[in-house]
Amino acid sequence: MSNNAPKPHPHMDRILRVIDYIHTQAADDLSLDQLADVAAMSRFHWHRVFTAIMGASPAQIIRSVRMHKATMLLLRTDLPIAQIAAHVGYSNDRSFSRTFKDIYGQTPTAFRNAGFPGMAPHPNPQGVSNVFDVDIQTTSDKRLAALSHRGDYAEGSVAYQKVATIISTGNHWPQTRGMAGVYYDNPEVTPTEDLRSHAGVLWEGGAIPDGLEEVQLTGGRYAVLHFKGPYAGLAEAYRYVYGPWLSSSQESLRDAPSFEHYLNDPTNTAPADLLTDIYMPLEG
């Protein structure tokens, strides 16, 4: 660290440790006292420090992490609802189902049956569906201040929350333009453990903050798909732009990774109202 660089927040490493614990131990008792022990901070003060840094209370973060894990289990497995509830820290399926419905507007069973809640029917193979709004934009080069993640893309939220912690503790938000992620591999053909991604913020400051690395996003022409809804539906959005949209547009993809720009915060936004722009690089 240079002599002129700001000193890291004294509690940054403690909050990062709590975030890791919430993600890896979502099925366990995540009481404030237990998390205070993980943070090695006073039970009287730690949750106020956490909320000030994260912009959301520990309870909000825990609920967000647990419900995200639950959506993945509902969509990817045939586990009974009671088992899914237990996997994400609920002692009975009634309280789990009530919380789930409060957030997603439907029961876990209805969510599973719908596949991707709030989505219109799948586009047909001729590519004539107007399910998603896509336009072409020309962008300048961008910089991402990021953390790398390897493994299941659905488990990448831990990296985003760590990035948010580093940005918050350094008072860097004015130098950012929202959260973004770069995804390098196709999860349909790449083993889950080998999936590579970067989670970060679009950075408009000078030096990248300590603890994060710089990722260059090359400017040029991009197809930008505007998606509204739970992140669980993003996979279908990618299928649409790779299939029907690309076929009907006659565009060619450039040799560069796609990236996602997240326009609001999942910790305080209803899943149905989440906004994501998917940038697909085009030739020309």
PDB file of C-alpha atoms in Angstrom:
ATOM      1  CA  MET A   1       0.000   0.000   0.000  1.00  0.00           C
ATOM      2  CA  SER A   2       1.380   3.436  -0.910  1.00  0.00           C
ATOM      3  CA  ASN A   3       1.915   6.061   1.797  1.00  0.00           C
ATOM      4  CA  ASN A   4      -0.843   8.198   0.276  1.00  0.00           C
ATOM      5  CA  ALA A   5      -3.397   5.404   0.062  1.00  0.00           C
ATOM      6  CA  PRO A   6      -6.252   5.563   2.570  1.00  0.00           C
ATOM      7  CA  LYS A   7      -6.013   3.125   5.446  1.00  0.00           C
ATOM      8  CA  PRO A   8      -8.458   0.213   5.276  1.00  0.00           C
ATOM      9  CA  HIS A   9     -11.484   0.375   7.546  1.00  0.00           C
ATOM     10  CA  PRO A  10     -10.554  -1.250  10.882  1.00  0.00           C
ATOM     11  CA  HIS A  11     -13.551  -3.602  10.692  1.00  0.00           C
ATOM     12  CA  MET A  12     -13.366  -4.562   7.006  1.00  0.00           C
ATOM     13  CA  ASP A  13     -11.791  -7.983   7.526  1.00  0.00           C
ATOM     14  CA  ARG A  14     -14.281  -8.771  10.292  1.00  0.00           C
ATOM     15  CA  ILE A  15     -17.271  -7.977   8.079  1.00  0.00           C
ATOM     16  CA  LEU A  16     -15.782 -10.003   5.203  1.00  0.00           C
ATOM     17  CA  ARG A  17     -15.457 -12.928   7.597  1.00  0.00           C
ATOM     18  CA  VAL A  18     -19.138 -12.633   8.557  1.00  0.00           C
ATOM     19  CA  ILE A  19     -20.213 -12.546   4.901  1.00  0.00           C
ATOM     20  CA  ASP A  20     -18.249 -15.732   4.203  1.00  0.00           C
ATOM     21  CA  TYR A  21     -19.835 -17.387   7.220  1.00  0.00           C
ATOM     22  CA  ILE A  22     -23.399 -16.439   6.219  1.00  0.00           C
ATOM     23  CA  HIS A  23     -22.915 -17.938   2.765  1.00  0.00           C
ATOM     24  CA  THR A  24     -21.244 -21.161   3.868  1.00  0.00           C
ATOM     25  CA  GLN A  25     -23.407 -21.769   6.958  1.00  0.00           C
ATOM     26  CA  ALA A  26     -26.814 -20.663   5.689  1.00  0.00           C
ATOM     27  CA  ALA A  27     -28.456 -23.769   7.192  1.00  0.00           C
ATOM     28  CA  ASP A  28     -27.141 -23.008  10.693  1.00  0.00           C
ATOM     29  CA  ASP A  29     -28.301 -20.755  13.502  1.00  0.00           C
ATOM     30  CA  LEU A  30     -27.225 -17.298  12.359  1.00  0.00           C
ATOM     31  CA  SER A  31     -28.159 -15.366  15.472  1.00  0.00           C
ATOM     32  CA  LEU A  32     -26.677 -11.942  16.126  1.00  0.00           C
ATOM     33  CA  ASP A  33     -24.681 -13.386  19.019  1.00  0.00           C
ATOM     34  CA  GLN A  34     -23.252 -16.160  16.824  1.00  0.00           C
ATOM     35  CA  LEU A  35     -22.258 -13.679  14.116  1.00  0.00           C
ATOM     36  CA  ALA A  36     -20.746 -11.359  16.721  1.00  0.00           C
ATOM     37  CA  ASP A  37     -18.473 -14.245  17.698  1.00  0.00           C
ATOM     38  CA  VAL A  38     -17.521 -14.775  14.042  1.00  0.00           C
ATOM     39  CA  ALA A  39     -16.730 -11.072  13.711  1.00  0.00           C
ATOM     40  CA  ALA A  40     -14.899 -11.097  17.074  1.00  0.00           C
ATOM     41  CA  MET A  41     -16.701  -7.876  17.937  1.00  0.00           C
ATOM     42  CA  SER A  42     -18.845  -6.630  20.789  1.00  0.00           C
ATOM     43  CA  ARG A  43     -22.407  -7.950  20.802  1.00  0.00           C
ATOM     44  CA  PHE A  44     -23.541  -4.432  21.681  1.00  0.00           C
ATOM     45  CA  HIS A  45     -22.096  -2.798  18.588  1.00  0.00           C
ATOM     46  CA  TRP A  46     -21.186  -5.197  15.782  1.00  0.00           C
ATOM     47  CA  HIS A  47     -24.568  -5.305  14.026  1.00  0.00           C
ATOM     48  CA  ARG A  48     -24.661  -1.493  13.858  1.00  0.00           C
ATOM     49  CA  VAL A  49     -21.209  -1.480  12.260  1.00  0.00           C
ATOM     50  CA  PHE A  50     -22.314  -4.186   9.813  1.00  0.00           C
ATOM     51  CA  THR A  51     -25.461  -2.277   8.824  1.00  0.00           C
ATOM     52  CA  ALA A  52     -23.559   0.986   8.381  1.00  0.00           C
ATOM     53  CA  ILE A  53     -21.020  -0.689   6.088  1.00  0.00           C
ATOM     54  CA  MET A  54     -23.356  -2.953   4.104  1.00  0.00           C
ATOM     55  CA  GLY A  55     -26.345  -0.626   3.841  1.00  0.00           C
ATOM     56  CA  ALA A  56     -28.512  -3.522   4.997  1.00  0.00           C
ATOM     57  CA  SER A  57     -28.980  -5.252   8.335  1.00  0.00           C
ATOM     58  CA  PRO A  58     -27.596  -8.722   9.066  1.00  0.00           C
ATOM     59  CA  ALA A  59     -31.166 -10.062   8.962  1.00  0.00           C
ATOM     60  CA  GLN A  60     -31.709  -8.596   5.483  1.00  0.00           C
ATOM     61  CA  ILE A  61     -28.458 -10.083   4.173  1.00  0.00           C
ATOM     62  CA  ILE A  62     -29.205 -13.482   5.731  1.00  0.00           C
ATOM     63  CA  ARG A  63     -32.697 -13.570   4.249  1.00  0.00           C
ATOM     64  CA  SER A  64     -31.390 -12.528   0.829  1.00  0.00           C
ATOM     65  CA  VAL A  65     -28.707 -15.242   0.837  1.00  0.00           C
ATOM     66  CA  ARG A  66     -31.071 -17.947   2.075  1.00  0.00           C
ATOM     67  CA  MET A  67     -33.823 -17.126  -0.402  1.00  0.00           C
ATOM     68  CA  HIS A  68     -31.373 -17.024  -3.309  1.00  0.00           C
ATOM     69  CA  LYS A  69     -30.066 -20.455  -2.355  1.00  0.00           C
ATOM     70  CA  ALA A  70     -33.661 -21.668  -2.064  1.00  0.00           C
ATOM     71  CA  THR A  71     -34.533 -20.514  -5.587  1.00  0.00           C
ATOM     72  CA  MET A  72     -31.576 -22.450  -6.985  1.00  0.00           C
ATOM     73  CA  LEU A  73     -32.587 -25.606  -5.125  1.00  0.00           C
ATOM     74  CA  LEU A  74     -36.177 -25.248  -6.312  1.00  0.00           C
ATOM     75  CA  LEU A  75     -35.129 -24.872  -9.936  1.00  0.00           C
ATOM     76  CA  ARG A  76     -32.262 -27.359 -10.008  1.00  0.00           C
ATOM     77  CA  THR A  77     -33.430 -30.220  -7.770  1.00  0.00           C
ATOM     78  CA  ASP A  78     -36.489 -32.287  -6.914  1.00  0.00           C
ATOM     79  CA  LEU A  79     -35.928 -31.988  -3.172  1.00  0.00           C
ATOM     80  CA  PRO A  80     -39.113 -31.721  -1.102  1.00  0.00           C
ATOM     81  CA  ILE A  81     -39.945 -28.236   0.166  1.00  0.00           C
ATOM     82  CA  ALA A  82     -39.283 -29.278   3.768  1.00  0.00           C
ATOM     83  CA  GLN A  83     -35.732 -30.362   2.878  1.00  0.00           C
ATOM     84  CA  ILE A  84     -35.057 -27.143   1.001  1.00  0.00           C
ATOM     85  CA  ALA A  85     -36.321 -25.193   4.004  1.00  0.00           C
ATOM     86  CA  ALA A  86     -33.866 -27.070   6.227  1.00  0.00           C
ATOM     87  CA  HIS A  87     -31.022 -26.500   3.755  1.00  0.00           C
ATOM     88  CA  VAL A  88     -31.503 -22.744   4.071  1.00  0.00           C
ATOM     89  CA  GLY A  89     -31.930 -22.517   7.820  1.00  0.00           C
ATOM     90  CA  TYR A  90     -35.681 -22.869   8.439  1.00  0.00           C
ATOM     91  CA  SER A  91     -36.867 -25.321  11.076  1.00  0.00           C
ATOM     92  CA  ASN A  92     -40.223 -25.875   9.375  1.00  0.00           C
ATOM     93  CA  ASP A  93     -41.527 -25.497   5.863  1.00  0.00           C
ATOM     94  CA  ARG A  94     -44.440 -23.265   6.910  1.00  0.00           C
ATOM     95  CA  SER A  95     -42.234 -20.387   8.044  1.00  0.00           C
ATOM     96  CA  PHE A  96     -40.004 -20.905   5.003  1.00  0.00           C
ATOM     97  CA  SER A  97     -42.970 -20.853   2.612  1.00  0.00           C
ATOM     98  CA  ARG A  98     -44.397 -17.741   4.281  1.00  0.00           C
ATOM     99  CA  THR A  99     -41.096 -15.861   3.944  1.00  0.00           C
ATOM    100  CA  PHE A 100     -40.622 -17.069   0.381  1.00  0.00           C
ATOM    101  CA  LYS A 101     -44.099 -15.899  -0.626  1.00  0.00           C
ATOM    102  CA  ASP A 102     -43.540 -12.510   1.027  1.00  0.00           C
ATOM    103  CA  ILE A 103     -40.475 -11.994  -1.195  1.00  0.00           C
ATOM    104  CA  TYR A 104     -41.410 -13.708  -4.471  1.00  0.00           C
ATOM    105  CA  GLY A 105     -45.181 -13.276  -4.416  1.00  0.00           C
ATOM    106  CA  GLN A 106     -45.859 -16.976  -4.793  1.00  0.00           C
ATOM    107  CA  THR A 107     -45.323 -20.200  -2.905  1.00  0.00           C
ATOM    108  CA  PRO A 108     -42.148 -22.260  -3.381  1.00  0.00           C
ATOM    109  CA  THR A 109     -44.200 -24.914  -5.203  1.00  0.00           C
ATOM    110  CA  ALA A 110     -45.677 -22.359  -7.609  1.00  0.00           C
ATOM    111  CA  PHE A 111     -42.205 -20.902  -8.192  1.00  0.00           C
ATOM    112  CA  ARG A 112     -40.832 -24.360  -9.031  1.00  0.00           C
ATOM    113  CA  ASN A 113     -43.723 -25.152 -11.353  1.00  0.00           C
ATOM    114  CA  ALA A 114     -43.372 -21.829 -13.181  1.00  0.00           C
ATOM    115  CA  GLY A 115     -39.667 -22.449 -13.862  1.00  0.00           C
ATOM    116  CA  PHE A 116     -38.803 -18.757 -14.070  1.00  0.00           C
ATOM    117  CA  PRO A 117     -41.346 -16.599 -12.250  1.00  0.00           C
ATOM    118  CA  GLY A 118     -42.631 -13.524 -13.984  1.00  0.00           C
ATOM    119  CA  MET A 119     -41.284 -14.639 -17.349  1.00  0.00           C
ATOM    120  CA  ALA A 120     -43.326 -14.737 -20.535  1.00  0.00           C
ATOM    121  CA  PRO A 121     -43.444 -18.088 -22.391  1.00  0.00           C
ATOM    122  CA  HIS A 122     -40.179 -19.298 -23.885  1.00  0.00           C
ATOM    123  CA  PRO A 123     -39.404 -17.831 -27.325  1.00  0.00           C
ATOM    124  CA  ASN A 124     -40.120 -20.157 -30.199  1.00  0.00           C
ATOM    125  CA  PRO A 125     -37.274 -21.545 -32.325  1.00  0.00           C
ATOM    126  CA  GLN A 126     -38.059 -19.208 -35.232  1.00  0.00           C
ATOM    127  CA  GLY A 127     -36.994 -16.250 -33.097  1.00  0.00           C
ATOM    128  CA  VAL A 128     -40.190 -14.220 -33.557  1.00  0.00           C
ATOM    129  CA  SER A 129     -40.913 -13.773 -29.848  1.00  0.00           C
ATOM    130  CA  ASN A 130     -40.610 -10.305 -28.302  1.00  0.00           C
ATOM    131  CA  VAL A 131     -40.073 -11.595 -24.777  1.00  0.00           C
ATOM    132  CA  PHE A 132     -36.946  -9.483 -24.181  1.00  0.00           C
ATOM    133  CA  ASP A 133     -36.011  -5.941 -25.131  1.00  0.00           C
ATOM    134  CA  VAL A 134     -32.619  -5.826 -26.902  1.00  0.00           C
ATOM    135  CA  ASP A 135     -30.898  -2.817 -28.445  1.00  0.00           C
ATOM    136  CA  ILE A 136     -27.432  -2.162 -29.849  1.00  0.00           C
ATOM    137  CA  GLN A 137     -25.156   0.299 -28.083  1.00  0.00           C
ATOM    138  CA  THR A 138     -21.599   1.491 -28.631  1.00  0.00           C
ATOM    139  CA  THR A 139     -19.668   1.861 -25.398  1.00  0.00           C
ATOM    140  CA  SER A 140     -16.266   3.173 -24.381  1.00  0.00           C
ATOM    141  CA  ASP A 141     -13.713   1.065 -22.522  1.00  0.00           C
ATOM    142  CA  LYS A 142     -14.722   0.369 -18.917  1.00  0.00           C
ATOM    143  CA  ARG A 143     -12.816  -0.611 -15.793  1.00  0.00           C
ATOM    144  CA  LEU A 144     -14.073  -3.073 -13.240  1.00  0.00           C
ATOM    145  CA  ALA A 145     -12.772  -3.152  -9.656  1.00  0.00           C
ATOM    146  CA  ALA A 146     -13.424  -6.778  -8.881  1.00  0.00           C
ATOM    147  CA  LEU A 147     -12.878 -10.045  -7.084  1.00  0.00           C
ATOM    148  CA  SER A 148     -12.491 -13.292  -8.981  1.00  0.00           C
ATOM    149  CA  HIS A 149     -14.832 -16.193  -8.310  1.00  0.00           C
ATOM    150  CA  ARG A 150     -14.429 -19.809  -9.344  1.00  0.00           C
ATOM    151  CA  GLY A 151     -17.316 -22.236  -9.141  1.00  0.00           C
ATOM    152  CA  ASP A 152     -21.084 -22.157  -9.399  1.00  0.00           C
ATOM    153  CA  TYR A 153     -22.256 -18.818 -10.794  1.00  0.00           C
ATOM    154  CA  ALA A 154     -25.293 -19.056  -8.519  1.00  0.00           C
ATOM    155  CA  GLU A 155     -22.945 -18.894  -5.518  1.00  0.00           C
ATOM    156  CA  GLY A 156     -21.207 -15.741  -6.759  1.00  0.00           C
ATOM    157  CA  SER A 157     -23.214 -13.404  -4.541  1.00  0.00           C
ATOM    158  CA  VAL A 158     -20.637 -13.834  -1.780  1.00  0.00           C
ATOM    159  CA  ALA A 159     -18.069 -12.127  -4.022  1.00  0.00           C
ATOM    160  CA  TYR A 160     -20.421  -9.210  -4.730  1.00  0.00           C
ATOM    161  CA  GLN A 161     -21.070  -8.679  -1.036  1.00  0.00           C
ATOM    162  CA  LYS A 162     -17.329  -8.720  -0.334  1.00  0.00           C
ATOM    163  CA  VAL A 163     -16.774  -6.138  -3.066  1.00  0.00           C
ATOM    164  CA  ALA A 164     -19.528  -3.977  -1.561  1.00  0.00           C
ATOM    165  CA  THR A 165     -17.831  -4.244   1.836  1.00  0.00           C
ATOM    166  CA  ILE A 166     -14.471  -3.092   0.471  1.00  0.00           C
ATOM    167  CA  ILE A 167     -16.076  -0.220  -1.444  1.00  0.00           C
ATOM    168  CA  SER A 168     -18.161   0.864   1.569  1.00  0.00           C
ATOM    169  CA  THR A 169     -15.318   0.744   4.093  1.00  0.00           C
ATOM    170  CA  GLY A 170     -13.192   2.896   1.778  1.00  0.00           C
ATOM    171  CA  ASN A 171     -16.020   5.373   1.056  1.00  0.00           C
ATOM    172  CA  HIS A 172     -15.562   4.645  -2.658  1.00  0.00           C
ATOM    173  CA  TRP A 173     -19.185   4.541  -3.845  1.00  0.00           C
ATOM    174  CA  PRO A 174     -19.002   8.018  -5.483  1.00  0.00           C
ATOM    175  CA  GLN A 175     -16.283   6.605  -7.775  1.00  0.00           C
ATOM    176  CA  THR A 176     -18.450   3.741  -8.981  1.00  0.00           C
ATOM    177  CA  ARG A 177     -21.297   3.336 -11.449  1.00  0.00           C
ATOM    178  CA  GLY A 178     -23.023   0.259 -10.094  1.00  0.00           C
ATOM    179  CA  MET A 179     -22.259  -3.422  -9.654  1.00  0.00           C
ATOM    180  CA  ALA A 180     -21.259  -5.572 -12.621  1.00  0.00           C
ATOM    181  CA  GLY A 181     -20.093  -9.094 -13.335  1.00  0.00           C
ATOM    182  CA  VAL A 182     -18.101 -10.810 -16.085  1.00  0.00           C
ATOM    183  CA  TYR A 183     -18.810 -14.468 -16.895  1.00  0.00           C
ATOM    184  CA  TYR A 184     -16.228 -16.352 -18.957  1.00  0.00           C
ATOM    185  CA  ASP A 185     -17.622 -19.870 -19.324  1.00  0.00           C
ATOM    186  CA  ASN A 186     -20.817 -21.567 -20.474  1.00  0.00           C
ATOM    187  CA  PRO A 187     -22.344 -23.338 -17.432  1.00  0.00           C
ATOM    188  CA  GLU A 188     -24.129 -25.783 -19.737  1.00  0.00           C
ATOM    189  CA  VAL A 189     -20.844 -27.303 -20.964  1.00  0.00           C
ATOM    190  CA  THR A 190     -18.241 -26.340 -18.334  1.00  0.00           C
ATOM    191  CA  PRO A 191     -17.937 -28.322 -15.076  1.00  0.00           C
ATOM    192  CA  THR A 192     -19.365 -26.246 -12.246  1.00  0.00           C
ATOM    193  CA  GLU A 193     -16.112 -26.208 -10.310  1.00  0.00           C
ATOM    194  CA  ASP A 194     -14.295 -24.719 -13.330  1.00  0.00           C
ATOM    195  CA  LEU A 195     -16.652 -21.796 -13.999  1.00  0.00           C
ATOM    196  CA  ARG A 196     -14.771 -18.471 -13.931  1.00  0.00           C
ATOM    197  CA  SER A 197     -16.174 -15.027 -13.232  1.00  0.00           C
ATOM    198  CA  HIS A 198     -15.380 -11.605 -11.817  1.00  0.00           C
ATOM    199  CA  ALA A 199     -17.742  -9.719  -9.494  1.00  0.00           C
ATOM    200  CA  GLY A 200     -17.183  -6.028  -9.085  1.00  0.00           C
ATOM    201  CA  VAL A 201     -18.151  -2.408  -9.568  1.00  0.00           C
ATOM    202  CA  LEU A 202     -17.791  -0.238 -12.647  1.00  0.00           C
ATOM    203  CA  TRP A 203     -14.913   1.988 -11.550  1.00  0.00           C
ATOM    204  CA  GLU A 204     -14.392   5.620 -12.537  1.00  0.00           C
ATOM    205  CA  GLY A 205     -11.790   6.552  -9.956  1.00  0.00           C
ATOM    206  CA  GLY A 206      -8.004   6.448 -10.023  1.00  0.00           C
ATOM    207  CA  ALA A 207      -6.152   3.524  -8.496  1.00  0.00           C
ATOM    208  CA  ILE A 208      -8.190   0.387  -7.856  1.00  0.00           C
ATOM    209  CA  PRO A 209      -8.864  -0.028  -4.099  1.00  0.00           C
ATOM    210  CA  ASP A 210      -6.644  -2.418  -2.191  1.00  0.00           C
ATOM    211  CA  GLY A 211      -8.150  -5.891  -2.043  1.00  0.00           C
ATOM    212  CA  LEU A 212      -9.662  -5.656  -5.538  1.00  0.00           C
ATOM    213  CA  GLU A 213      -8.188  -6.254  -8.984  1.00  0.00           C
ATOM    214  CA  GLU A 214      -8.715  -4.347 -12.216  1.00  0.00           C
ATOM    215  CA  VAL A 215     -10.571  -5.976 -15.110  1.00  0.00           C
ATOM    216  CA  GLN A 216     -10.708  -4.221 -18.472  1.00  0.00           C
ATOM    217  CA  LEU A 217     -13.971  -4.283 -20.416  1.00  0.00           C
ATOM    218  CA  THR A 218     -13.227  -3.392 -24.017  1.00  0.00           C
ATOM    219  CA  GLY A 219     -15.523  -0.832 -25.608  1.00  0.00           C
ATOM    220  CA  GLY A 220     -17.287  -1.257 -28.924  1.00  0.00           C
ATOM    221  CA  ARG A 221     -20.655  -2.450 -30.169  1.00  0.00           C
ATOM    222  CA  TYR A 222     -22.802  -4.460 -27.768  1.00  0.00           C
ATOM    223  CA  ALA A 223     -26.232  -6.048 -27.904  1.00  0.00           C
ATOM    224  CA  VAL A 224     -27.788  -4.995 -24.608  1.00  0.00           C
ATOM    225  CA  LEU A 225     -30.658  -7.099 -23.293  1.00  0.00           C
ATOM    226  CA  HIS A 226     -32.753  -5.352 -20.646  1.00  0.00           C
ATOM    227  CA  PHE A 227     -33.998  -7.874 -18.112  1.00  0.00           C
ATOM    228  CA  LYS A 228     -36.477  -7.322 -15.289  1.00  0.00           C
ATOM    229  CA  GLY A 229     -37.070 -10.013 -12.711  1.00  0.00           C
ATOM    230  CA  PRO A 230     -35.354 -12.529 -10.422  1.00  0.00           C
ATOM    231  CA  TYR A 231     -31.765 -13.423 -11.231  1.00  0.00           C
ATOM    232  CA  ALA A 232     -32.982 -17.017 -11.616  1.00  0.00           C
ATOM    233  CA  GLY A 233     -34.398 -15.954 -14.995  1.00  0.00           C
ATOM    234  CA  LEU A 234     -31.121 -14.694 -16.451  1.00  0.00           C
ATOM    235  CA  ALA A 235     -30.235 -18.093 -17.918  1.00  0.00           C
ATOM    236  CA  GLU A 236     -33.333 -17.942 -20.109  1.00  0.00           C
ATOM    237  CA  ALA A 237     -32.416 -14.404 -21.181  1.00  0.00           C
ATOM    238  CA  TYR A 238     -29.031 -15.669 -22.373  1.00  0.00           C
ATOM    239  CA  ARG A 239     -30.699 -18.473 -24.337  1.00  0.00           C
ATOM    240  CA  TYR A 240     -32.890 -15.891 -26.043  1.00  0.00           C
ATOM    241  CA  VAL A 241     -30.056 -13.580 -27.100  1.00  0.00           C
ATOM    242  CA  TYR A 242     -27.829 -16.470 -28.231  1.00  0.00           C
ATOM    243  CA  GLY A 243     -30.669 -18.136 -30.116  1.00  0.00           C
ATOM    244  CA  PRO A 244     -33.680 -16.253 -31.507  1.00  0.00           C
ATOM    245  CA  TRP A 245     -32.247 -12.744 -31.263  1.00  0.00           C
ATOM    246  CA  LEU A 246     -28.853 -13.556 -32.803  1.00  0.00           C
ATOM    247  CA  SER A 247     -30.482 -15.531 -35.616  1.00  0.00           C
ATOM    248  CA  SER A 248     -32.945 -12.801 -36.517  1.00  0.00           C
ATOM    249  CA  SER A 249     -30.491  -9.888 -36.142  1.00  0.00           C
ATOM    250  CA  GLN A 250     -27.800 -11.358 -38.432  1.00  0.00           C
ATOM    251  CA  GLU A 251     -25.171  -9.944 -36.038  1.00  0.00           C
ATOM    252  CA  SER A 252     -21.907 -11.739 -35.196  1.00  0.00           C
ATOM    253  CA  LEU A 253     -20.434 -12.030 -31.710  1.00  0.00           C
ATOM    254  CA  ARG A 254     -17.001 -10.563 -30.975  1.00  0.00           C
ATOM    255  CA  ASP A 255     -14.256 -12.554 -29.228  1.00  0.00           C
ATOM    256  CA  ALA A 256     -14.780 -11.006 -25.779  1.00  0.00           C
ATOM    257  CA  PRO A 257     -16.767 -12.042 -22.704  1.00  0.00           C
ATOM    258  CA  SER A 258     -20.260 -10.821 -21.964  1.00  0.00           C
ATOM    259  CA  PHE A 259     -20.932  -8.869 -18.803  1.00  0.00           C
ATOM    260  CA  GLU A 260     -23.903  -7.935 -16.648  1.00  0.00           C
ATOM    261  CA  HIS A 261     -24.693  -4.524 -15.157  1.00  0.00           C
ATOM    262  CA  TYR A 262     -26.972  -4.625 -12.103  1.00  0.00           C
ATOM    263  CA  LEU A 263     -29.116  -1.512 -11.867  1.00  0.00           C
ATOM    264  CA  ASN A 264     -30.545  -1.945  -8.362  1.00  0.00           C
ATOM    265  CA  ASP A 265     -29.798  -3.678  -5.068  1.00  0.00           C
ATOM    266  CA  PRO A 266     -31.164  -7.189  -4.383  1.00  0.00           C
ATOM    267  CA  THR A 267     -31.026  -6.648  -0.622  1.00  0.00           C
ATOM    268  CA  ASN A 268     -33.725  -3.953  -0.730  1.00  0.00           C
ATOM    269  CA  THR A 269     -35.490  -4.611  -4.049  1.00  0.00           C
ATOM    270  CA  ALA A 270     -38.264  -7.129  -4.654  1.00  0.00           C
ATOM    271  CA  PRO A 271     -37.012  -9.918  -6.976  1.00  0.00           C
ATOM    272  CA  ALA A 272     -39.696  -9.091  -9.556  1.00  0.00           C
ATOM    273  CA  ASP A 273     -38.316  -5.522  -9.757  1.00  0.00           C
ATOM    274  CA  LEU A 274     -34.607  -6.338 -10.183  1.00  0.00           C
ATOM    275  CA  LEU A 275     -33.124  -4.735 -13.300  1.00  0.00           C
ATOM    276  CA  THR A 276     -30.151  -6.219 -15.164  1.00  0.00           C
ATOM    277  CA  ASP A 277     -28.547  -5.231 -18.466  1.00  0.00           C
ATOM    278  CA  ILE A 278     -26.715  -8.059 -20.242  1.00  0.00           C
ATOM    279  CA  TYR A 279     -23.982  -6.830 -22.620  1.00  0.00           C
ATOM    280  CA  MET A 280     -23.085  -9.179 -25.487  1.00  0.00           C
ATOM    281  CA  PRO A 281     -20.075  -8.005 -27.598  1.00  0.00           C
ATOM    282  CA  LEU A 282     -20.702  -7.647 -31.338  1.00  0.00           C
ATOM    283  CA  GLU A 283     -18.425  -7.419 -34.356  1.00  0.00           C
ATOM    284  CA  GLY A 284     -18.165  -4.143 -36.205  1.00  0.00           C
TER     285      GLY A 284
END
